[in-house]
């Protein structure tokens, strides 16, 4: 058992109260500890990812109590990859928040930021469905505080909408957990995978209800159409660095679908056959199309990027819905790309907001540092819409190749290509209006709290774009990694043995009782 596995959760959980107790009125100290904490988190996540890269499944038993009775954290290729992605993203978002001084525009930004990281890391590492629910609630509370950071009626209204919609998802999640526990007597994912296999055809009603409820919950988190209504306003109205961090929030929903529906409810499981594979692909294609149309119809740059996130999640879910090793590998590659591209775009949106004072797609004052900002916007937009030569194009090719033998291959290719064309037109229109048609004699619209971009802000955006370029250059190696990750997901025997066969206090106590009986 490795104690390092719990550190991505414990580190921000301890750092947050320390900041509020010891450095509440000292922004400089808060920044130092927050950045240091994220750097330490990257080092830990990298170490865990390296250890898991050879197929090792790491286990941490809280209190040394064995599963399924104790709470466990599990680190395999997928979970450690996602924690590393979250940690790296957090560093650049945090640098931007400091450089743009967004962290000074409200109270407790760094505290909420650390709690947010704790919730996301916990969701990726937990081996128990109930604790997945707990970490969902942790990140929901922290994300609401971050969303309304610096105040404003519009931001508050979007935050309330976000919370109410996600509370509905939380309620459905509890119903699903209740149904699962009533049918199986456990919520440990590895134990569930075994017990669901043993359920006969006469006792499938509760399991089927739970399987449907779970995918509805995860679809809400992933903002899949028609459960996407909370995302455009929430992401558009959130502060720029917060929206950039939220780029990985939808991936938590996608991760949960991949984890649960390859481990607990695999495609070949007769009990839940056809429940998710039948309709997940149509709604994924619908999400792809609706997101692209939203990009074209958007009248503000922030909403344009928010709809691009919906479209990208549709692309991810198209690959996931095929439920093959090749398609899941493609989905994982595209998830990394989508997270980096969306985060970079939200930060660029904030740079434009700081310079112009507004985000309406109308001709107005030129953006400060227009050449640099427009270049960054072009690179990020090319990546997001999937034009060559960046990773968006590579990722879409991977997904299309994985769908080649699918029954709905024609529909997948048609929707992907047409939606990509629509998104290209939408981003091209936005770029031409903002950067090429700017009027040098127009005055920027005043905005309360508006500041000029700093060098650190540009460094943060440039860092994300550099990661996108690296994701493109090393696409072959990254795809090899996602391929073996996908193979591990479709062959969960090692995962299940590690979780269920590792002894702990409870197993030792049972052994003592048996010896005493003799």
Steps between C-alpha positions, in 0.01 A plus 500: 500500500644835397424802717587734214166416337304702753727805475319665202197518731668568834740769376237750378269401787767606751625796302158666474435541876865594554467786254181633656634472856860609459494730194147632482605865461827442314439447130869456424533214748181341368642506149831348605340210685239444231757483220733287712212263576413461132865440409518230768176355365652480151805318636283252691266445204796446267649244737169315524455504122850359449434223752170411334642515146613136507149378585539507877176569687568689823273474801458709814272368774387775734551386857654181358151353464462259210244539223209478462441609860766771509545807284763451231682718250618334181767624263527347153610645167174689443455656844864606535499648149195710583648618832818604318296686238306680774820597683675641193188691398468639853852645488439709188155607616644608834781695333244679286281580800800653676622687192157644424433560873173315484587350838479849652147574376326295767565310817652156548585429134801283585311311771216413262751418228670241723168346605406477133819308426427273795153416365618434145795285610275302734250434220778359283658283769209361698414132470156540656183642344379665819828682541476602135175667603675665796778639283243621246343704781838635615586626154145631452519715814849627419412567136195705602718718721750545219229572245356794693847629592504883482118510501250647254131430447550324166772278642289422807201407285713269285647348817157426645395335173819293506446386859132415456563293190787312662300446819241325284781278376611436858147394593488254212842375605370420849201315354738297282724418794199392705380269225847350457549442871155345534579251222865420578578610858815687394614820329866410453551502122714186483257311725206628298661370182503150651156506655319643197633208295325258737153656479252278320255613231214521752670760721614760251245778547686689772834462324361626170341800672829580674698466175271747324503747790879490520547579135251788533701638791829470316344650185402806705859534622629457145245752362357261242198626303221529614650527851738780406293808582699590809833530318485796256398763756705351783825483308444828318430698816769341715829688545749415223739282702209324668343415164841371388520269802143390429626363167583179687169488688309355205777240466410377849163394359663333200749325729216369718317358197816330377582359843154376596399365160821307441533366855150457647269499196713389203343475157483119510315495835161344428328669794545850357543417131383782272431750776784738423646389167173551315430866574836638611630533144198698370517753786876528452450587133226741601736666749761535229250666267335725761838619624613587146178688428541688828853601396364641175205677664683644803500878533764510774841345502461333840181320396665397174774322693244348738312346206831378360545308827160334448599406146832358616324293766274368226813390316632326811171323558476384138820305560387380843163385366667254262642315807794336326863505611598711200219751550566543873869557424398769251263654754776523761737668255229747400407570864850625572495715187154642572593593857811692396336671202190609693707632792723701265198649325333607825820675609523673162138607540597665827793678331257641245259602776772686685602690187162576341280508807241290318470172315230584247596383153479849351771728369653710772825608658810295415621246752814589693787297359278415205769317304584266788143446617369444148780249435414314819131505410573361154708211638242414767210528254674276246555246774141515624329466160734220392695652213841359408767477618410523871376232739133573438540378143699197615241418766209521259682275253546247780130508585393472136738211445363324808145540365580362156341160564206630707145464371451875524833587338335709226312709756810544715716615210229733366425668833868534596601654167200734469524616862870564456428718198235694692739554791771624263261762362398607852855542627613670178216751532591573861868544423442731206262723697719521810844536347486589131209743499596684818465878483804682630298812583238312706522531878484185713186447698567572868461212738530498878820331612647480149879467497765481232643156413836424658791290383407217736156480338658452158742243643206296633319501164821427316568207729166340417557553128847347535340194660262477204796505265673232707179294494516522121871428461486201733159381378639155419639442847190645663274277292711198593445589866126546459487171308651301787281699740194397304615137497534513878144635529358219289691239700429605860614177668816660641297796630250271671760268649702790636196657666333186635794271579727745681473423874427760765393526862160346440643196325755459782221519757306229316808279496545547876138404562536182295818402684326560835210276398743215444 
